PDB file of C-alpha atoms in Angstrom:
ATOM      1  CA  MET A  14      45.401  34.926  -2.896  1.00 51.00           C
ATOM      2  CA  GLN A  15      47.022  32.137  -0.918  1.00 46.00           C
ATOM      3  CA  LEU A  16      43.687  30.303  -0.818  1.00 43.00           C
ATOM      4  CA  ILE A  17      43.449  30.452  -4.633  1.00 47.00           C
ATOM      5  CA  GLU A  18      46.993  29.137  -4.963  1.00 47.00           C
ATOM      6  CA  PHE A  19      46.149  26.313  -2.537  1.00 43.00           C
ATOM      7  CA  LEU A  20      42.933  25.332  -4.371  1.00 44.00           C
ATOM      8  CA  ALA A  21      44.251  25.725  -7.945  1.00 46.00           C
ATOM      9  CA  PRO A  22      45.943  22.277  -8.177  1.00 50.00           C
ATOM     10  CA  HIS A  23      42.686  20.597  -7.058  1.00 46.00           C
ATOM     11  CA  PHE A  24      40.647  22.193  -9.857  1.00 50.00           C
ATOM     12  CA  GLN A  25      42.878  21.370 -12.810  1.00 56.00           C
ATOM     13  CA  PHE A  26      40.261  18.790 -13.843  1.00 51.00           C
ATOM     14  CA  VAL A  27      37.970  21.554 -15.237  1.00 55.00           C
ATOM     15  CA  SER A  28      39.790  21.366 -18.573  1.00 56.00           C
ATOM     16  CA  ASP A  29      39.543  17.565 -18.728  1.00 63.00           C
ATOM     17  CA  PRO A  30      36.323  16.261 -20.399  1.00 70.00           C
ATOM     18  CA  THR A  31      36.725  12.794 -18.845  1.00 74.00           C
ATOM     19  CA  ALA A  32      36.819  14.386 -15.387  1.00 71.00           C
ATOM     20  CA  TRP A  33      33.455  16.058 -16.066  1.00 73.00           C
ATOM     21  CA  VAL A  34      32.013  12.680 -17.104  1.00 75.00           C
ATOM     22  CA  ALA A  35      33.367  11.206 -13.859  1.00 73.00           C
ATOM     23  CA  LEU A  36      31.799  14.088 -11.895  1.00 75.00           C
ATOM     24  CA  LEU A  37      28.349  13.661 -13.482  1.00 80.00           C
ATOM     25  CA  THR A  38      28.478   9.875 -13.034  1.00 76.00           C
ATOM     26  CA  LEU A  39      29.528  10.230  -9.409  1.00 76.00           C
ATOM     27  CA  VAL A  40      26.783  12.785  -8.686  1.00 79.00           C
ATOM     28  CA  VAL A  41      24.173  10.336 -10.041  1.00 76.00           C
ATOM     29  CA  LEU A  42      25.677   7.455  -8.041  1.00 71.00           C
ATOM     30  CA  GLU A  43      25.746   9.522  -4.840  1.00 75.00           C
ATOM     31  CA  ILE A  44      22.096  10.544  -5.330  1.00 76.00           C
ATOM     32  CA  VAL A  45      21.079   6.910  -5.906  1.00 70.00           C
ATOM     33  CA  LEU A  46      22.991   5.817  -2.785  1.00 68.00           C
ATOM     34  CA  GLY A  47      21.312   8.665  -0.891  1.00 75.00           C
ATOM     35  CA  ILE A  48      17.794   7.392  -1.736  1.00 76.00           C
ATOM     36  CA  ASP A  49      18.219   4.505   0.734  1.00 74.00           C
ATOM     37  CA  ASN A  50      19.195   6.955   3.453  1.00 77.00           C
ATOM     38  CA  LEU A  51      16.332   9.276   2.542  1.00 81.00           C
ATOM     39  CA  ILE A  52      13.686   6.529   2.823  1.00 80.00           C
ATOM     40  CA  PHE A  53      14.890   5.719   6.344  1.00 80.00           C
ATOM     41  CA  ILE A  54      14.934   9.401   7.377  1.00 82.00           C
ATOM     42  CA  SER A  55      11.415   9.940   5.965  1.00 82.00           C
ATOM     43  CA  ILE A  56       9.903   6.955   7.784  1.00 80.00           C
ATOM     44  CA  LEU A  57      11.606   7.811  11.075  1.00 81.00           C
ATOM     45  CA  THR A  58      10.783  11.535  11.076  1.00 83.00           C
ATOM     46  CA  ASN A  59       7.124  10.839  10.211  1.00 80.00           C
ATOM     47  CA  LYS A  60       6.846   9.282  13.703  1.00 79.00           C
ATOM     48  CA  LEU A  61       7.690  12.636  15.318  1.00 82.00           C
ATOM     49  CA  PRO A  62       5.156  15.408  16.104  1.00 84.00           C
ATOM     50  CA  GLU A  63       4.450  17.320  12.886  1.00 82.00           C
ATOM     51  CA  ALA A  64       6.093  20.500  14.194  1.00 83.00           C
ATOM     52  CA  GLN A  65       9.425  18.674  14.633  1.00 84.00           C
ATOM     53  CA  ARG A  66       9.528  16.681  11.384  1.00 84.00           C
ATOM     54  CA  GLY A  67      11.051  19.329   9.120  1.00 84.00           C
ATOM     55  CA  ARG A  68      13.694  20.214  11.692  1.00 86.00           C
ATOM     56  CA  ALA A  69      14.598  16.537  12.219  1.00 86.00           C
ATOM     57  CA  ARG A  70      14.955  15.972   8.467  1.00 85.00           C
ATOM     58  CA  ARG A  71      17.164  19.054   8.054  1.00 86.00           C
ATOM     59  CA  LEU A  72      19.346  18.091  11.023  1.00 86.00           C
ATOM     60  CA  GLY A  73      19.619  14.470   9.854  1.00 84.00           C
ATOM     61  CA  ILE A  74      20.575  15.359   6.278  1.00 84.00           C
ATOM     62  CA  SER A  75      22.942  18.133   7.448  1.00 86.00           C
ATOM     63  CA  ALA A  76      24.619  15.569   9.695  1.00 83.00           C
ATOM     64  CA  ALA A  77      24.931  13.247   6.677  1.00 81.00           C
ATOM     65  CA  LEU A  78      26.664  16.027   4.712  1.00 83.00           C
ATOM     66  CA  ILE A  79      29.044  16.864   7.574  1.00 86.00           C
ATOM     67  CA  MET A  80      29.849  13.185   8.099  1.00 82.00           C
ATOM     68  CA  ARG A  81      30.621  12.667   4.406  1.00 81.00           C
ATOM     69  CA  LEU A  82      32.836  15.768   4.248  1.00 83.00           C
ATOM     70  CA  VAL A  83      34.709  14.726   7.408  1.00 83.00           C
ATOM     71  CA  LEU A  84      35.209  11.239   5.979  1.00 79.00           C
ATOM     72  CA  LEU A  85      36.499  12.752   2.734  1.00 78.00           C
ATOM     73  CA  ALA A  86      39.014  14.756   4.765  1.00 79.00           C
ATOM     74  CA  THR A  87      40.293  11.469   6.232  1.00 79.00           C
ATOM     75  CA  ILE A  88      40.325   9.703   2.864  1.00 71.00           C
ATOM     76  CA  SER A  89      43.569   7.818   3.585  1.00 67.00           C
ATOM     77  CA  ILE A  90      41.923   6.186   6.620  1.00 74.00           C
ATOM     78  CA  ILE A  91      38.774   5.326   4.646  1.00 69.00           C
ATOM     79  CA  VAL A  92      40.837   3.560   1.969  1.00 66.00           C
ATOM     80  CA  GLN A  93      42.441   1.421   4.686  1.00 71.00           C
ATOM     81  CA  LEU A  94      39.020   0.383   6.004  1.00 77.00           C
ATOM     82  CA  THR A  95      38.880  -2.183   3.199  1.00 76.00           C
ATOM     83  CA  THR A  96      42.006  -3.978   4.523  1.00 80.00           C
ATOM     84  CA  PRO A  97      41.029  -7.258   6.290  1.00 83.00           C
ATOM     85  CA  VAL A  98      41.548  -7.181  10.075  1.00 82.00           C
ATOM     86  CA  PHE A  99      40.627 -10.828  10.698  1.00 85.00           C
ATOM     87  CA  THR A 100      39.488 -13.906   8.779  1.00 84.00           C
ATOM     88  CA  ALA A 101      36.446 -16.069   9.500  1.00 82.00           C
ATOM     89  CA  PHE A 102      34.506 -18.600   7.392  1.00 77.00           C
ATOM     90  CA  GLY A 103      37.128 -18.184   4.683  1.00 80.00           C
ATOM     91  CA  HIS A 104      36.458 -14.455   4.320  1.00 78.00           C
ATOM     92  CA  GLY A 105      38.721 -11.591   5.401  1.00 86.00           C
ATOM     93  CA  PHE A 106      36.608  -9.064   7.319  1.00 88.00           C
ATOM     94  CA  SER A 107      37.559  -5.380   7.134  1.00 87.00           C
ATOM     95  CA  TRP A 108      36.240  -2.513   9.270  1.00 84.00           C
ATOM     96  CA  ARG A 109      34.021  -1.543   6.318  1.00 80.00           C
ATOM     97  CA  ASP A 110      32.538  -5.059   6.294  1.00 85.00           C
ATOM     98  CA  LEU A 111      31.824  -4.925  10.033  1.00 86.00           C
ATOM     99  CA  ILE A 112      30.178  -1.487   9.745  1.00 81.00           C
ATOM    100  CA  LEU A 113      28.019  -2.667   6.819  1.00 81.00           C
ATOM    101  CA  ILE A 114      26.951  -5.811   8.716  1.00 86.00           C
ATOM    102  CA  ALA A 115      26.089  -3.785  11.843  1.00 84.00           C
ATOM    103  CA  GLY A 116      24.137  -1.244   9.767  1.00 80.00           C
ATOM    104  CA  GLY A 117      22.361  -4.003   7.851  1.00 83.00           C
ATOM    105  CA  LEU A 118      21.323  -5.758  11.066  1.00 87.00           C
ATOM    106  CA  PHE A 119      20.001  -2.468  12.444  1.00 81.00           C
ATOM    107  CA  LEU A 120      17.969  -1.856   9.281  1.00 79.00           C
ATOM    108  CA  VAL A 121      16.538  -5.397   9.270  1.00 86.00           C
ATOM    109  CA  TRP A 122      15.594  -5.100  12.968  1.00 84.00           C
ATOM    110  CA  LYS A 123      14.059  -1.658  12.514  1.00 78.00           C
ATOM    111  CA  ALA A 124      12.081  -2.596   9.381  1.00 80.00           C
ATOM    112  CA  THR A 125      10.856  -5.885  10.932  1.00 86.00           C
ATOM    113  CA  LYS A 126       9.588  -4.086  14.040  1.00 81.00           C
ATOM    114  CA  GLU A 127       7.786  -1.465  11.936  1.00 76.00           C
ATOM    115  CA  ILE A 128       6.240  -4.130   9.656  1.00 80.00           C
ATOM    116  CA  HIS A 129       5.049  -6.023  12.745  1.00 81.00           C
ATOM    117  CA  HIS A 130       3.261  -2.919  14.002  1.00 75.00           C
ATOM    118  CA  THR A 131       1.743  -2.171  10.591  1.00 72.00           C
ATOM    119  CA  VAL A 132       0.326  -5.705  10.409  1.00 77.00           C
ATOM    120  CA  ASP A 133      -0.825  -5.655  14.063  1.00 73.00           C
ATOM    121  CA  PRO A 134      -1.471  -1.973  14.938  1.00 62.00           C
ATOM    122  CA  ASP A 135      -3.096  -2.829  18.309  1.00 64.00           C
ATOM    123  CA  ASP A 136       0.106  -4.323  19.675  1.00 56.00           C
ATOM    124  CA  HIS A 137       2.020  -1.260  20.925  1.00 52.00           C
ATOM    125  CA  LYS A 138       3.954  -2.857  23.768  1.00 50.00           C
ATOM    126  CA  ASP A 139       6.301  -5.130  21.864  1.00 44.00           C
ATOM    127  CA  THR A 140       6.918  -2.990  18.810  1.00 43.00           C
ATOM    128  CA  MET A 141       9.423  -0.361  17.888  1.00 42.00           C
ATOM    129  CA  LEU A 142       6.581   1.969  16.972  1.00 41.00           C
ATOM    130  CA  GLY A 143       5.211   1.855  20.507  1.00 41.00           C
ATOM    131  CA  GLU A 144       8.529   3.359  21.575  1.00 45.00           C
ATOM    132  CA  THR A 145       8.835   5.564  18.515  1.00 42.00           C
ATOM    133  CA  LEU A 146       5.543   7.340  19.241  1.00 46.00           C
ATOM    134  CA  GLN A 147       7.236   8.841  22.282  1.00 49.00           C
ATOM    135  CA  ILE A 148      10.628   9.245  20.615  1.00 62.00           C
ATOM    136  CA  SER A 149      12.354  12.554  21.156  1.00 74.00           C
ATOM    137  CA  LEU A 150      13.924  14.695  18.478  1.00 77.00           C
ATOM    138  CA  ALA A 151      17.353  13.757  19.874  1.00 79.00           C
ATOM    139  CA  GLY A 152      16.436  10.049  19.700  1.00 79.00           C
ATOM    140  CA  ALA A 153      15.391  10.365  16.064  1.00 80.00           C
ATOM    141  CA  ILE A 154      18.595  12.234  15.159  1.00 81.00           C
ATOM    142  CA  PHE A 155      20.686   9.565  16.934  1.00 83.00           C
ATOM    143  CA  GLN A 156      19.091   6.756  14.886  1.00 81.00           C
ATOM    144  CA  ILE A 157      19.513   8.787  11.691  1.00 81.00           C
ATOM    145  CA  LEU A 158      23.204   9.337  12.537  1.00 82.00           C
ATOM    146  CA  LEU A 159      23.760   5.576  12.946  1.00 81.00           C
ATOM    147  CA  LEU A 160      22.529   4.943   9.407  1.00 78.00           C
ATOM    148  CA  ASP A 161      24.230   8.091   8.081  1.00 79.00           C
ATOM    149  CA  LEU A 162      27.527   6.539   9.186  1.00 79.00           C
ATOM    150  CA  VAL A 163      26.886   3.324   7.259  1.00 76.00           C
ATOM    151  CA  PHE A 164      25.672   5.030   4.084  1.00 75.00           C
ATOM    152  CA  SER A 165      28.399   7.705   4.303  1.00 77.00           C
ATOM    153  CA  ILE A 166      31.204   5.149   4.362  1.00 75.00           C
ATOM    154  CA  ASP A 167      29.650   3.263   1.438  1.00 71.00           C
ATOM    155  CA  SER A 168      29.212   6.574  -0.388  1.00 73.00           C
ATOM    156  CA  ILE A 169      32.813   7.691   0.149  1.00 75.00           C
ATOM    157  CA  ILE A 170      34.269   4.303  -0.833  1.00 72.00           C
ATOM    158  CA  THR A 171      32.211   4.524  -4.046  1.00 69.00           C
ATOM    159  CA  ALA A 172      33.656   7.996  -4.649  1.00 72.00           C
ATOM    160  CA  VAL A 173      37.212   6.734  -4.077  1.00 67.00           C
ATOM    161  CA  GLY A 174      36.604   3.938  -6.569  1.00 64.00           C
ATOM    162  CA  MET A 175      35.328   6.377  -9.202  1.00 65.00           C
ATOM    163  CA  THR A 176      38.002   9.091  -9.230  1.00 67.00           C
ATOM    164  CA  ASP A 177      41.290  10.215  -7.700  1.00 66.00           C
ATOM    165  CA  GLU A 178      40.297  13.898  -7.737  1.00 72.00           C
ATOM    166  CA  ILE A 179      39.393  15.059  -4.218  1.00 77.00           C
ATOM    167  CA  ALA A 180      37.610  18.159  -5.591  1.00 79.00           C
ATOM    168  CA  ILE A 181      35.321  15.991  -7.733  1.00 79.00           C
ATOM    169  CA  MET A 182      34.449  13.889  -4.674  1.00 79.00           C
ATOM    170  CA  TYR A 183      33.589  16.993  -2.608  1.00 82.00           C
ATOM    171  CA  ILE A 184      31.456  18.545  -5.374  1.00 84.00           C
ATOM    172  CA  ALA A 185      29.578  15.269  -6.001  1.00 83.00           C
ATOM    173  CA  VAL A 186      28.848  14.742  -2.291  1.00 83.00           C
ATOM    174  CA  ILE A 187      27.654  18.336  -1.764  1.00 85.00           C
ATOM    175  CA  VAL A 188      25.397  18.248  -4.865  1.00 86.00           C
ATOM    176  CA  ALA A 189      23.947  14.836  -3.911  1.00 84.00           C
ATOM    177  CA  VAL A 190      23.190  15.848  -0.306  1.00 83.00           C
ATOM    178  CA  SER A 191      21.646  19.123  -1.549  1.00 86.00           C
ATOM    179  CA  VAL A 192      19.288  17.073  -3.746  1.00 85.00           C
ATOM    180  CA  MET A 193      18.484  14.906  -0.692  1.00 82.00           C
ATOM    181  CA  MET A 194      17.653  18.049   1.281  1.00 84.00           C
ATOM    182  CA  LEU A 195      15.235  19.237  -1.436  1.00 86.00           C
ATOM    183  CA  ALA A 196      13.609  15.813  -1.864  1.00 84.00           C
ATOM    184  CA  ALA A 197      13.268  14.948   1.846  1.00 82.00           C
ATOM    185  CA  GLY A 198      10.094  16.969   2.503  1.00 82.00           C
ATOM    186  CA  PRO A 199       8.103  15.875  -0.570  1.00 85.00           C
ATOM    187  CA  LEU A 200       9.128  12.219  -0.083  1.00 81.00           C
ATOM    188  CA  ALA A 201       8.140  12.231   3.614  1.00 80.00           C
ATOM    189  CA  ASN A 202       4.787  13.888   2.789  1.00 81.00           C
ATOM    190  CA  PHE A 203       4.125  11.389   0.005  1.00 80.00           C
ATOM    191  CA  ILE A 204       4.826   8.461   2.358  1.00 76.00           C
ATOM    192  CA  ALA A 205       2.596   9.984   5.055  1.00 74.00           C
ATOM    193  CA  LYS A 206      -0.331  10.529   2.642  1.00 77.00           C
ATOM    194  CA  ASN A 207      -0.105   7.040   1.123  1.00 75.00           C
ATOM    195  CA  PRO A 208      -0.106   4.410   3.907  1.00 73.00           C
ATOM    196  CA  SER A 209       0.476   1.517   1.485  1.00 76.00           C
ATOM    197  CA  ILE A 210       3.742   3.164   0.456  1.00 78.00           C
ATOM    198  CA  VAL A 211       4.986   2.758   4.055  1.00 76.00           C
ATOM    199  CA  MET A 212       4.894  -1.051   3.733  1.00 81.00           C
ATOM    200  CA  LEU A 213       6.657  -0.859   0.374  1.00 82.00           C
ATOM    201  CA  ALA A 214       9.327   1.457   1.822  1.00 77.00           C
ATOM    202  CA  LEU A 215       9.797  -0.875   4.820  1.00 79.00           C
ATOM    203  CA  GLY A 216      10.207  -3.755   2.375  1.00 84.00           C
ATOM    204  CA  PHE A 217      12.902  -1.714   0.626  1.00 80.00           C
ATOM    205  CA  LEU A 218      14.665  -1.123   3.949  1.00 78.00           C
ATOM    206  CA  LEU A 219      14.525  -4.857   4.693  1.00 85.00           C
ATOM    207  CA  MET A 220      16.032  -5.660   1.301  1.00 85.00           C
ATOM    208  CA  ILE A 221      18.699  -2.961   1.658  1.00 80.00           C
ATOM    209  CA  GLY A 222      19.569  -4.277   5.131  1.00 83.00           C
ATOM    210  CA  MET A 223      20.011  -7.828   3.827  1.00 88.00           C
ATOM    211  CA  THR A 224      22.104  -6.469   0.941  1.00 85.00           C
ATOM    212  CA  LEU A 225      24.394  -4.624   3.369  1.00 81.00           C
ATOM    213  CA  ILE A 226      24.820  -7.792   5.459  1.00 87.00           C
ATOM    214  CA  ALA A 227      25.574  -9.879   2.345  1.00 88.00           C
ATOM    215  CA  ASP A 228      28.079  -7.249   1.135  1.00 84.00           C
ATOM    216  CA  GLY A 229      29.766  -7.261   4.529  1.00 85.00           C
ATOM    217  CA  MET A 230      29.974 -11.078   4.421  1.00 88.00           C
ATOM    218  CA  GLY A 231      31.710 -10.920   1.041  1.00 84.00           C
ATOM    219  CA  TYR A 232      28.722 -11.657  -1.221  1.00 85.00           C
ATOM    220  CA  HIS A 233      28.406  -8.577  -3.400  1.00 82.00           C
ATOM    221  CA  VAL A 234      24.943  -8.056  -4.888  1.00 80.00           C
ATOM    222  CA  PRO A 235      25.071  -5.758  -7.952  1.00 79.00           C
ATOM    223  CA  LYS A 236      23.268  -2.483  -7.181  1.00 72.00           C
ATOM    224  CA  GLY A 237      21.518  -2.652 -10.544  1.00 75.00           C
ATOM    225  CA  TYR A 238      19.549  -5.732  -9.427  1.00 79.00           C
ATOM    226  CA  ILE A 239      18.495  -4.021  -6.196  1.00 77.00           C
ATOM    227  CA  TYR A 240      17.309  -0.824  -7.872  1.00 74.00           C
ATOM    228  CA  ALA A 241      15.600  -2.764 -10.683  1.00 82.00           C
ATOM    229  CA  ALA A 242      13.609  -4.713  -8.050  1.00 83.00           C
ATOM    230  CA  MET A 243      12.783  -1.501  -6.186  1.00 79.00           C
ATOM    231  CA  GLY A 244      11.757   0.219  -9.423  1.00 82.00           C
ATOM    232  CA  PHE A 245       9.516  -2.683 -10.476  1.00 88.00           C
ATOM    233  CA  SER A 246       7.876  -2.821  -7.024  1.00 87.00           C
ATOM    234  CA  ALA A 247       7.314   0.956  -7.078  1.00 84.00           C
ATOM    235  CA  LEU A 248       5.749   0.672 -10.561  1.00 89.00           C
ATOM    236  CA  VAL A 249       3.342  -2.059  -9.403  1.00 89.00           C
ATOM    237  CA  GLU A 250       2.395  -0.017  -6.317  1.00 86.00           C
ATOM    238  CA  GLY A 251       1.913   3.046  -8.533  1.00 86.00           C
ATOM    239  CA  LEU A 252      -0.521   1.085 -10.719  1.00 90.00           C
ATOM    240  CA  ASN A 253      -2.361  -0.120  -7.582  1.00 87.00           C
ATOM    241  CA  MET A 254      -2.645   3.481  -6.334  1.00 84.00           C
ATOM    242  CA  LEU A 255      -3.960   4.598  -9.723  1.00 87.00           C
ATOM    243  CA  ALA A 256      -6.517   1.760  -9.772  1.00 89.00           C
ATOM    244  CA  ARG A 257      -7.687   2.604  -6.226  1.00 84.00           C
ATOM    245  CA  ARG A 258      -7.977   6.291  -7.079  1.00 83.00           C
ATOM    246  CA  ARG A 259     -10.046   5.614 -10.222  1.00 86.00           C
ATOM    247  CA  LYS A 260     -12.249   3.136  -8.356  1.00 86.00           C
ATOM    248  CA  LYS A 261     -12.823   5.696  -5.606  1.00 81.00           C
ATOM    249  CA  ALA A 262     -13.607   8.438  -8.153  1.00 81.00           C
ATOM    250  CA  LYS A 263     -16.013   6.119  -9.969  1.00 80.00           C
ATOM    251  CA  SER A 264     -17.834   5.115  -6.781  1.00 77.00           C
ATOM    252  CA  GLY A 265     -17.975   8.776  -5.738  1.00 67.00           C
ATOM    253  CA  GLY A 266     -19.429   9.728  -9.102  1.00 57.00           C
ATOM    254  CA  GLY A 267     -22.006   6.963  -8.817  1.00 55.00           C
ATOM    255  CA  HIS A 268     -23.410   8.556  -5.667  1.00 52.00           C
TER     256      HIS A 268
END
């Protein structure tokens, strides 16, 4: 009974139509923000032995959910992360900016190393993949957690900007991460079965990394431009895959 009395004030939004619109919008936004995270998790876990991939994805996404919920619980601290702590090059840098820059640099480094290996597969010594082939489950989870932190903070700040209702934020985050959990397996399998998609996904990671760095430096790139570019690239690659499949079927039929 006491629990119901405690929760009741947080769920007064159920009778407010605008709150439901905010909830649906936020769920969509959180899912879109989660796609970036999901691409990284899929590429990284595909480097693990097949028996460990599913477990690594579940642990990584579960960690993302826990991290987001913990950050929501410390919402007052998260809001203060946008307060500048020092100024350089005419821009006031906040803790959020520094975290985004660090995460962006990590993504750019990771994607560049993986692209280098894809272009030159015989060079195992100087590439991230040479190390990744022997990566442990714990090592994969650690790298996933690093990026979870970056994307979680961005996700929660987006939620704070959308609504003042804590309950709406919690529901949106839980729904979005649940969708990530369901989509993780199929996305990872699709990437594994279509090698050309790996290069496209790495290109996405490179672009996302540069976007995070730019955002941290004070140059905000509208998300719509980023996702439009990703969507167009995915469409072109889809047409290439269709053309290759039809060409293969035609040559097979000719024999």
